[in-house]
Amino acid sequence: MIRCKRFHAVLIALVLMAALPAGARPAKLVKHPDTTLAATPPMGWNSWNHFAGRVTEADVKAAADELVSSGMRDAGYIYVNIDDTWEGPRNAQGEITTNSKFPDMKALADYVHARGLKLGIYSSPGPKTCAGYPGSYGHEEQDARTYASWGIDYLKYDLCSFREIMQKEAPNDPQKQFEIEKAAYQKMHKALESTGRPIVFSMCQYGWNDVWKWGASVGGNLWRTTGDIEDNYNRMTQIGFMQAGLAKFAGLGHWNDPDMLEIGNGGMTFDEYKTHMTLWSILAAPLLAGNDLTKMTPQTKELLMNREVIAVDQDKLGMEGDRVWAQGPEEIWAKPLSGGAKAVALFNRASTPRRISLKLSMVGFGPQAKLRDLWAHQSVTAIDGVYSVVVPRHGAVMLRITR
Ligand code: GLA
């Protein structure tokens, strides 16, 4: 009986596959991609949150310079990622070119590499990107080769207009559309792989179809788990706290991506941005700064460059943290770290200060455990196995706990 069921499932899968257009047929799924590329969550800068469609070569060079002079590169921020709107028309050979904002991509890659940084770029499996520029549809291998020849190190691949292709190829058939989508991501991953250049593959399809369950199997090193972030506390926390339960899908070389950072863009208070950085680090999220690096206040630098907090995000165990306790607007999240330590974050989502009490037993420690406050850079003490602290409105306290 079980055999018979299995046979039917295989038969159905074969029929479904045969119904797909040849280019959309997925190859055998791999268990998870190489774990040496993006072994820890990628860190760097991306142009979109601040510059959006206005970004130019000069902005990217300035960002690269600032990553070096501010100390961000040495703190781990090495990817300089150009988001949408760099694309020009295809030439007579069908090769993608750049538009006038980016006169020479190879020279830009050389500029970035000369500073010990890596260059990222953006495209879509669809004919058009989200901002309406040419996408990679029908040119996947060719584009991958072009990126490799320029010296690109990272590709963000954004679904955008590919949704229309899915609908056209399999009208009213969500299951088949899903197969077509997976095949499109897998196709670009294979194309990148065949260039022989290590290129981080960042999937962006807004978390649909529980991408965390299959993103790694189509070659994703990271996949967006949500729609776009905005520079305000409501949207940032909506996205961030929604990550509860996703920890088991992340690991070395494949990460959940709750979108880029807004720190320094001006829409949140210092404590709100502290919550942003704390939560993203507990989540082992990619840390891609999204601000104008040439205009950073000391507070922005303090938030982005706290080495103890970054070490939590980048811990070599590669385990994402999760919520361990919540009561109304108070939440406690924990992330296992190498050597038996844990990072523990206390969040106050209320609009007035709150005293939050952490029972050490709740996160697996006894009363003798040692606590360090990673934002205050000092040791703190638990009394009778409880650490109690006033957390500012919309703020966070982040601890590293060891036995
Ligand atoms: C989508 C993505 C954003 C950004 C824009 C660019 O909205 O989710 O992160 O890349 O497209 O057009």
Tab-separated table of C-alpha atoms and ligand atoms in Angstrom:
chain	number	residue	atom	x	y	z
A	1	MET	CA	0.000	0.000	0.000
A	2	ILE	CA	2.761	2.443	1.048
A	3	ARG	CA	4.764	1.394	-2.019
A	4	CYS	CA	1.743	1.998	-4.179
A	5	LYS	CA	1.303	5.516	-2.763
A	6	ARG	CA	4.965	6.257	-3.355
A	7	PHE	CA	4.653	5.012	-6.935
A	8	HIS	CA	1.716	7.357	-7.494
A	9	ALA	CA	3.606	10.298	-6.043
A	10	VAL	CA	6.526	9.613	-8.382
A	11	LEU	CA	4.166	9.262	-11.319
A	12	ILE	CA	2.452	12.573	-10.505
A	13	ALA	CA	5.836	14.286	-10.149
A	14	LEU	CA	6.923	12.900	-13.544
A	15	VAL	CA	3.719	14.083	-15.215
A	16	LEU	CA	4.130	17.533	-13.631
A	17	MET	CA	7.745	17.735	-14.801
A	18	ALA	CA	6.862	16.689	-18.327
A	19	ALA	CA	4.274	19.455	-18.434
A	20	LEU	CA	6.910	22.102	-17.658
A	21	PRO	CA	8.674	23.971	-20.443
A	22	ALA	CA	12.144	22.432	-20.933
A	23	GLY	CA	14.042	25.426	-19.502
A	24	ALA	CA	11.891	25.419	-16.394
A	25	ARG	CA	12.499	21.785	-15.459
A	26	PRO	CA	14.415	21.673	-12.178
A	27	ALA	CA	17.472	19.467	-11.952
A	28	LYS	CA	17.783	17.186	-8.937
A	29	LEU	CA	17.668	19.261	-5.749
A	30	VAL	CA	20.855	19.370	-3.717
A	31	LYS	CA	20.625	19.006	0.055
A	32	HIS	CA	22.234	22.360	0.741
A	33	PRO	CA	24.806	24.430	-1.075
A	34	ASP	CA	28.481	24.695	-0.401
A	35	THR	CA	29.048	25.903	3.156
A	36	THR	CA	32.295	27.751	2.535
A	37	LEU	CA	30.710	30.581	0.527
A	38	ALA	CA	28.859	32.869	2.959
A	39	ALA	CA	29.915	30.539	5.795
A	40	THR	CA	28.750	33.300	8.144
A	41	PRO	CA	25.919	35.738	7.273
A	42	PRO	CA	27.109	38.182	4.581
A	43	MET	CA	28.036	41.661	5.837
A	44	GLY	CA	28.416	44.814	3.801
A	45	TRP	CA	26.444	47.670	2.316
A	46	ASN	CA	23.610	47.862	-0.209
A	47	SER	CA	22.545	50.931	-2.165
A	48	TRP	CA	18.765	50.488	-2.121
A	49	ASN	CA	17.481	51.674	1.278
A	50	HIS	CA	19.063	55.104	0.986
A	51	PHE	CA	19.836	55.752	-2.700
A	52	ALA	CA	17.123	53.602	-4.374
A	53	GLY	CA	16.977	54.384	-8.119
A	54	ARG	CA	19.332	57.369	-7.847
A	55	VAL	CA	22.483	55.356	-7.089
A	56	THR	CA	25.524	56.147	-9.245
A	57	GLU	CA	29.061	54.857	-9.609
A	58	ALA	CA	30.257	57.808	-7.525
A	59	ASP	CA	27.971	56.784	-4.635
A	60	VAL	CA	29.283	53.217	-4.768
A	61	LYS	CA	32.910	54.361	-4.794
A	62	ALA	CA	32.195	56.698	-1.884
A	63	ALA	CA	30.582	53.823	0.032
A	64	ALA	CA	33.644	51.641	-0.616
A	65	ASP	CA	35.967	54.399	0.608
A	66	GLU	CA	33.871	54.916	3.733
A	67	LEU	CA	33.744	51.204	4.530
A	68	VAL	CA	37.521	51.394	4.752
A	69	SER	CA	37.987	54.748	6.510
A	70	SER	CA	35.193	54.265	9.067
A	71	GLY	CA	36.572	50.885	10.158
A	72	MET	CA	33.490	49.038	8.933
A	73	ARG	CA	35.471	46.825	6.556
A	74	ASP	CA	37.719	45.708	9.380
A	75	ALA	CA	34.636	45.003	11.488
A	76	GLY	CA	33.430	42.601	8.767
A	77	TYR	CA	31.395	44.682	6.291
A	78	ILE	CA	33.020	43.593	3.025
A	79	TYR	CA	30.303	43.418	0.346
A	80	VAL	CA	29.512	46.580	-1.611
A	81	ASN	CA	26.205	45.721	-3.255
A	82	ILE	CA	24.681	47.685	-6.101
A	83	ASP	CA	20.932	47.123	-6.093
A	84	ASP	CA	18.496	47.794	-8.936
A	85	THR	CA	18.938	50.491	-11.641
A	86	TRP	CA	22.497	49.885	-12.872
A	87	GLU	CA	21.318	47.992	-15.974
A	88	GLY	CA	21.565	49.215	-19.566
A	89	PRO	CA	20.193	47.700	-22.793
A	90	ARG	CA	21.487	44.422	-24.242
A	91	ASN	CA	24.026	44.767	-27.054
A	92	ALA	CA	23.882	43.052	-30.454
A	93	GLN	CA	25.258	39.839	-28.903
A	94	GLY	CA	22.543	39.905	-26.256
A	95	GLU	CA	24.990	40.838	-23.521
A	96	ILE	CA	23.781	43.062	-20.691
A	97	THR	CA	25.395	46.499	-20.554
A	98	THR	CA	25.365	49.191	-17.889
A	99	ASN	CA	23.535	52.505	-18.115
A	100	SER	CA	25.158	55.944	-17.968
A	101	LYS	CA	25.153	55.968	-14.133
A	102	PHE	CA	27.689	53.090	-14.225
A	103	PRO	CA	30.101	53.777	-17.104
A	104	ASP	CA	32.512	50.894	-16.425
A	105	MET	CA	31.527	48.002	-14.157
A	106	LYS	CA	34.849	46.176	-14.512
A	107	ALA	CA	36.747	49.295	-13.440
A	108	LEU	CA	34.344	49.709	-10.509
A	109	ALA	CA	34.956	46.102	-9.445
A	110	ASP	CA	38.714	46.737	-9.624
A	111	TYR	CA	38.262	49.868	-7.484
A	112	VAL	CA	36.296	47.934	-4.877
A	113	HIS	CA	38.664	44.938	-4.883
A	114	ALA	CA	41.696	47.206	-4.492
A	115	ARG	CA	40.210	48.230	-1.126
A	116	GLY	CA	39.878	44.667	0.136
A	117	LEU	CA	36.136	44.629	-0.544
A	118	LYS	CA	33.810	42.617	-2.795
A	119	LEU	CA	31.277	43.825	-5.342
A	120	GLY	CA	27.646	42.734	-5.520
A	121	ILE	CA	25.094	43.284	-8.247
A	122	TYR	CA	21.357	42.790	-8.798
A	123	SER	CA	19.092	41.160	-11.377
A	124	SER	CA	15.779	39.349	-11.838
A	125	PRO	CA	14.791	35.993	-13.347
A	126	GLY	CA	12.076	37.984	-15.145
A	127	PRO	CA	12.407	40.110	-18.291
A	128	LYS	CA	12.282	43.272	-16.127
A	129	THR	CA	13.592	44.100	-12.667
A	130	CYS	CA	11.303	45.581	-10.026
A	131	ALA	CA	12.315	49.104	-11.119
A	132	GLY	CA	11.656	48.214	-14.785
A	133	TYR	CA	15.255	47.696	-15.983
A	134	PRO	CA	16.297	44.663	-18.080
A	135	GLY	CA	16.281	41.355	-16.154
A	136	SER	CA	18.040	38.086	-16.960
A	137	TYR	CA	15.127	36.139	-18.494
A	138	GLY	CA	16.461	34.055	-21.385
A	139	HIS	CA	20.018	35.310	-20.773
A	140	GLU	CA	20.891	33.585	-17.489
A	141	GLU	CA	24.130	31.851	-18.537
A	142	GLN	CA	25.238	34.841	-20.555
A	143	ASP	CA	24.630	37.226	-17.620
A	144	ALA	CA	26.434	34.966	-15.177
A	145	ARG	CA	29.439	34.959	-17.526
A	146	THR	CA	29.282	38.747	-17.853
A	147	TYR	CA	29.158	39.183	-14.060
A	148	ALA	CA	32.119	36.843	-13.634
A	149	SER	CA	34.093	38.714	-16.298
A	150	TRP	CA	33.451	41.990	-14.477
A	151	GLY	CA	34.612	40.456	-11.182
A	152	ILE	CA	31.244	40.331	-9.415
A	153	ASP	CA	31.170	38.477	-6.071
A	154	TYR	CA	27.471	38.545	-5.066
A	155	LEU	CA	24.157	38.471	-6.935
A	156	LYS	CA	20.784	39.488	-5.508
A	157	TYR	CA	18.163	37.824	-7.716
A	158	ASP	CA	14.764	39.458	-7.326
A	159	LEU	CA	11.593	37.727	-8.573
A	160	CYS	CA	9.766	40.884	-9.827
A	161	SER	CA	8.319	40.355	-13.342
A	162	PHE	CA	9.050	36.625	-13.323
A	163	ARG	CA	5.671	36.286	-11.613
A	164	GLU	CA	4.054	37.161	-14.959
A	165	ILE	CA	6.057	34.417	-16.693
A	166	MET	CA	4.877	31.940	-14.067
A	167	GLN	CA	1.268	32.965	-14.592
A	168	LYS	CA	1.597	32.807	-18.367
A	169	GLU	CA	3.255	29.394	-18.383
A	170	ALA	CA	0.922	27.786	-15.861
A	171	PRO	CA	-2.290	29.798	-15.595
A	172	ASN	CA	-4.312	29.031	-12.442
A	173	ASP	CA	-1.873	26.322	-11.374
A	174	PRO	CA	-0.022	27.531	-8.266
A	175	GLN	CA	1.804	24.226	-7.844
A	176	LYS	CA	3.239	24.302	-11.342
A	177	GLN	CA	4.035	28.013	-10.972
A	178	PHE	CA	5.987	27.159	-7.849
A	179	GLU	CA	8.005	24.513	-9.740
A	180	ILE	CA	8.745	27.050	-12.472
A	181	GLU	CA	9.900	29.567	-9.869
A	182	LYS	CA	12.214	27.054	-8.174
A	183	ALA	CA	13.643	26.062	-11.546
A	184	ALA	CA	14.381	29.710	-12.386
A	185	TYR	CA	16.396	30.216	-9.188
A	186	GLN	CA	18.165	26.918	-9.655
A	187	LYS	CA	19.007	27.833	-13.248
A	188	MET	CA	20.798	31.018	-12.212
A	189	HIS	CA	22.577	29.245	-9.388
A	190	LYS	CA	23.898	26.639	-11.826
A	191	ALA	CA	24.912	29.401	-14.258
A	192	LEU	CA	26.846	31.203	-11.514
A	193	GLU	CA	28.481	27.967	-10.448
A	194	SER	CA	29.605	27.141	-13.972
A	195	THR	CA	31.515	30.428	-14.209
A	196	GLY	CA	33.947	28.975	-11.660
A	197	ARG	CA	33.900	32.271	-9.726
A	198	PRO	CA	32.525	32.105	-6.174
A	199	ILE	CA	29.439	34.342	-6.324
A	200	VAL	CA	27.131	34.544	-3.311
A	201	PHE	CA	23.547	33.849	-4.436
A	202	SER	CA	20.985	36.010	-2.649
A	203	MET	CA	17.392	35.055	-3.402
A	204	CYS	CA	14.701	37.706	-3.151
A	205	GLN	CA	11.102	36.540	-3.580
A	206	TYR	CA	9.711	38.063	-0.383
A	207	GLY	CA	9.374	34.789	1.563
A	208	TRP	CA	6.620	33.271	-0.581
A	209	ASN	CA	5.964	29.518	-0.511
A	210	ASP	CA	7.998	29.200	2.709
A	211	VAL	CA	11.244	29.805	0.831
A	212	TRP	CA	13.226	28.898	3.981
A	213	LYS	CA	12.175	25.264	3.344
A	214	TRP	CA	13.628	25.087	-0.197
A	215	GLY	CA	15.928	28.092	-0.725
A	216	ALA	CA	19.078	26.113	0.031
A	217	SER	CA	18.017	23.277	-2.270
A	218	VAL	CA	18.037	25.594	-5.299
A	219	GLY	CA	21.435	27.016	-4.362
A	220	GLY	CA	20.523	30.068	-2.263
A	221	ASN	CA	23.120	31.286	0.217
A	222	LEU	CA	20.453	33.570	1.637
A	223	TRP	CA	16.803	34.224	0.915
A	224	ARG	CA	14.572	37.106	1.853
A	225	THR	CA	11.908	35.907	4.265
A	226	THR	CA	9.648	38.974	4.030
A	227	GLY	CA	8.551	41.926	1.939
A	228	ASP	CA	10.557	45.145	2.000
A	229	ILE	CA	11.716	46.784	5.199
A	230	GLU	CA	10.976	50.475	5.835
A	231	ASP	CA	12.786	52.975	8.011
A	232	ASN	CA	10.255	52.946	10.851
A	233	TYR	CA	9.896	50.988	14.095
A	234	ASN	CA	6.564	49.353	13.190
A	235	ARG	CA	7.710	47.814	9.935
A	236	MET	CA	11.173	46.896	11.243
A	237	THR	CA	9.735	45.042	14.268
A	238	GLN	CA	6.916	43.490	12.237
A	239	ILE	CA	9.551	41.903	9.979
A	240	GLY	CA	12.072	41.117	12.710
A	241	PHE	CA	9.794	39.487	15.272
A	242	MET	CA	8.033	37.561	12.480
A	243	GLN	CA	11.229	35.482	12.160
A	244	ALA	CA	10.288	33.398	15.208
A	245	GLY	CA	10.350	29.712	14.336
A	246	LEU	CA	12.656	29.995	11.305
A	247	ALA	CA	15.928	29.223	13.118
A	248	LYS	CA	16.102	25.599	12.051
A	249	PHE	CA	16.227	26.538	8.368
A	250	ALA	CA	19.431	28.593	8.663
A	251	GLY	CA	22.996	27.356	8.958
A	252	LEU	CA	26.502	27.677	7.557
A	253	GLY	CA	26.245	28.935	3.973
A	254	HIS	CA	22.449	29.380	3.929
A	255	TRP	CA	20.679	32.136	5.836
A	256	ASN	CA	17.255	33.609	6.419
A	257	ASP	CA	17.309	37.239	5.280
A	258	PRO	CA	14.841	39.605	6.964
A	259	ASP	CA	16.084	42.417	4.627
A	260	MET	CA	18.733	45.107	4.861
A	261	LEU	CA	19.485	47.447	7.741
A	262	GLU	CA	17.939	50.909	8.066
A	263	ILE	CA	20.321	52.061	10.820
A	264	GLY	CA	21.443	55.625	10.182
A	265	ASN	CA	18.644	56.523	7.767
A	266	GLY	CA	16.925	58.757	10.317
A	267	GLY	CA	13.459	57.219	10.733
A	268	MET	CA	14.035	55.595	14.124
A	269	THR	CA	15.394	56.605	17.525
A	270	PHE	CA	18.732	55.390	18.864
A	271	ASP	CA	16.978	52.748	21.003
A	272	GLU	CA	14.844	51.603	18.067
A	273	TYR	CA	17.930	51.157	15.900
A	274	LYS	CA	19.569	49.338	18.807
A	275	THR	CA	16.601	46.917	18.739
A	276	HIS	CA	17.138	46.556	14.958
A	277	MET	CA	20.834	45.659	15.309
A	278	THR	CA	20.249	43.423	18.340
A	279	LEU	CA	17.435	41.468	16.724
A	280	TRP	CA	19.232	41.040	13.393
A	281	SER	CA	22.334	39.762	15.203
A	282	ILE	CA	20.325	37.312	17.313
A	283	LEU	CA	18.768	36.148	14.028
A	284	ALA	CA	22.173	35.560	12.385
A	285	ALA	CA	20.791	37.813	9.658
A	286	PRO	CA	22.908	39.255	6.872
A	287	LEU	CA	24.131	42.664	8.060
A	288	LEU	CA	23.889	44.916	5.019
A	289	ALA	CA	24.004	48.556	6.022
A	290	GLY	CA	21.547	50.606	3.971
A	291	ASN	CA	22.521	54.136	4.909
A	292	ASP	CA	24.647	56.888	3.362
A	293	LEU	CA	28.022	55.926	4.810
A	294	THR	CA	29.468	59.365	4.072
A	295	LYS	CA	27.099	60.944	6.621
A	296	MET	CA	27.335	58.731	9.709
A	297	THR	CA	26.909	60.164	13.192
A	298	PRO	CA	28.997	58.717	16.037
A	299	GLN	CA	25.813	56.969	17.227
A	300	THR	CA	25.289	55.267	13.861
A	301	LYS	CA	28.894	54.078	13.911
A	302	GLU	CA	28.479	52.825	17.475
A	303	LEU	CA	25.437	50.784	16.440
A	304	LEU	CA	26.947	49.352	13.263
A	305	MET	CA	30.407	48.682	14.631
A	306	ASN	CA	29.913	47.155	18.053
A	307	ARG	CA	32.323	44.235	17.689
A	308	GLU	CA	30.748	42.232	20.512
A	309	VAL	CA	27.329	42.419	18.876
A	310	ILE	CA	28.748	41.609	15.427
A	311	ALA	CA	30.475	38.571	16.950
A	312	VAL	CA	27.052	37.241	17.946
A	313	ASP	CA	25.764	37.580	14.385
A	314	GLN	CA	28.917	36.044	12.916
A	315	ASP	CA	29.410	33.256	15.445
A	316	LYS	CA	30.988	30.271	13.738
A	317	LEU	CA	28.387	27.776	14.965
A	318	GLY	CA	26.039	29.436	12.491
A	319	MET	CA	22.909	28.952	14.565
A	320	GLU	CA	20.056	31.410	14.286
A	321	GLY	CA	18.405	32.519	17.517
A	322	ASP	CA	14.735	32.328	18.413
A	323	ARG	CA	12.137	33.634	20.844
A	324	VAL	CA	12.209	31.840	24.199
A	325	TRP	CA	9.649	33.874	26.106
A	326	ALA	CA	7.117	36.654	25.521
A	327	GLN	CA	4.594	38.380	27.700
A	328	GLY	CA	2.722	41.269	26.110
A	329	PRO	CA	5.297	43.677	24.720
A	330	GLU	CA	8.228	42.034	26.563
A	331	GLU	CA	10.236	39.412	24.683
A	332	ILE	CA	13.331	37.349	25.356
A	333	TRP	CA	15.267	35.772	22.484
A	334	ALA	CA	18.353	33.542	22.639
A	335	LYS	CA	21.010	32.360	20.199
A	336	PRO	CA	23.428	29.488	20.903
A	337	LEU	CA	27.080	30.480	20.409
A	338	SER	CA	30.198	28.403	20.055
A	339	GLY	CA	31.854	27.198	23.270
A	340	GLY	CA	28.535	26.690	25.060
A	341	ALA	CA	27.801	30.421	25.405
A	342	LYS	CA	24.502	32.081	24.511
A	343	ALA	CA	23.484	35.528	23.371
A	344	VAL	CA	20.278	36.614	25.040
A	345	ALA	CA	18.277	39.705	24.103
A	346	LEU	CA	15.603	41.419	26.165
A	347	PHE	CA	13.227	43.519	24.058
A	348	ASN	CA	10.718	46.101	25.245
A	349	ARG	CA	8.165	46.705	22.497
A	350	ALA	CA	6.064	48.984	24.720
A	351	SER	CA	6.061	52.778	24.425
A	352	THR	CA	7.168	53.266	28.046
A	353	PRO	CA	10.209	51.829	29.867
A	354	ARG	CA	9.723	48.380	31.411
A	355	ARG	CA	11.630	46.286	33.917
A	356	ILE	CA	12.269	42.875	32.341
A	357	SER	CA	13.467	39.917	34.410
A	358	LEU	CA	15.446	37.091	32.888
A	359	LYS	CA	15.459	33.820	34.816
A	360	LEU	CA	18.774	32.250	33.855
A	361	SER	CA	17.183	28.793	33.957
A	362	MET	CA	14.939	29.916	31.090
A	363	VAL	CA	17.963	30.011	28.773
A	364	GLY	CA	19.671	26.932	30.223
A	365	PHE	CA	22.044	28.470	32.788
A	366	GLY	CA	22.460	28.079	36.538
A	367	PRO	CA	22.825	30.911	39.091
A	368	GLN	CA	26.644	30.908	38.728
A	369	ALA	CA	26.530	31.958	35.073
A	370	LYS	CA	28.531	35.011	33.953
A	371	LEU	CA	26.700	37.825	32.183
A	372	ARG	CA	28.096	40.571	29.973
A	373	ASP	CA	26.044	43.478	28.613
A	374	LEU	CA	27.221	43.822	24.989
A	375	TRP	CA	25.968	47.380	24.442
A	376	ALA	CA	27.306	48.694	27.773
A	377	HIS	CA	30.538	46.662	27.357
A	378	GLN	CA	30.491	45.563	30.983
A	379	SER	CA	29.749	42.609	33.230
A	380	VAL	CA	26.414	42.567	35.005
A	381	THR	CA	25.160	40.405	37.859
A	382	ALA	CA	22.199	38.146	38.333
A	383	ILE	CA	20.755	37.858	41.810
A	384	ASP	CA	19.455	34.429	42.849
A	385	GLY	CA	19.522	33.330	39.217
A	386	VAL	CA	17.543	36.326	37.950
A	387	TYR	CA	18.825	39.299	35.961
A	388	SER	CA	16.463	42.214	36.116
A	389	VAL	CA	16.929	45.404	34.111
A	390	VAL	CA	14.950	48.444	32.963
A	391	VAL	CA	14.720	48.426	29.169
A	392	PRO	CA	13.862	51.756	27.507
A	393	ARG	CA	10.757	52.121	25.329
A	394	HIS	CA	11.272	50.283	22.014
A	395	GLY	CA	14.735	49.366	23.314
A	396	ALA	CA	16.830	46.255	23.816
A	397	VAL	CA	19.443	44.839	26.174
A	398	MET	CA	21.838	42.276	24.785
A	399	LEU	CA	23.766	39.836	26.931
A	400	ARG	CA	26.390	37.181	26.379
A	401	ILE	CA	26.049	34.440	28.958
A	402	THR	CA	28.661	31.822	29.788
A	403	ARG	CA	28.813	29.154	32.450
B	1	GLA	C1	12.289	44.841	-4.497
B	1	GLA	C2	13.251	44.311	-3.425
B	1	GLA	C3	14.029	45.471	-2.827
B	1	GLA	C4	14.802	46.212	-3.925
B	1	GLA	C5	13.842	46.654	-5.023
B	1	GLA	C6	14.587	47.208	-6.236
B	1	GLA	O1	11.312	45.637	-3.943
B	1	GLA	O2	12.550	43.623	-2.428
B	1	GLA	O3	14.927	45.005	-1.841
B	1	GLA	O4	15.778	45.361	-4.446
B	1	GLA	O5	13.023	45.572	-5.481
B	1	GLA	O6	13.761	47.542	-7.305
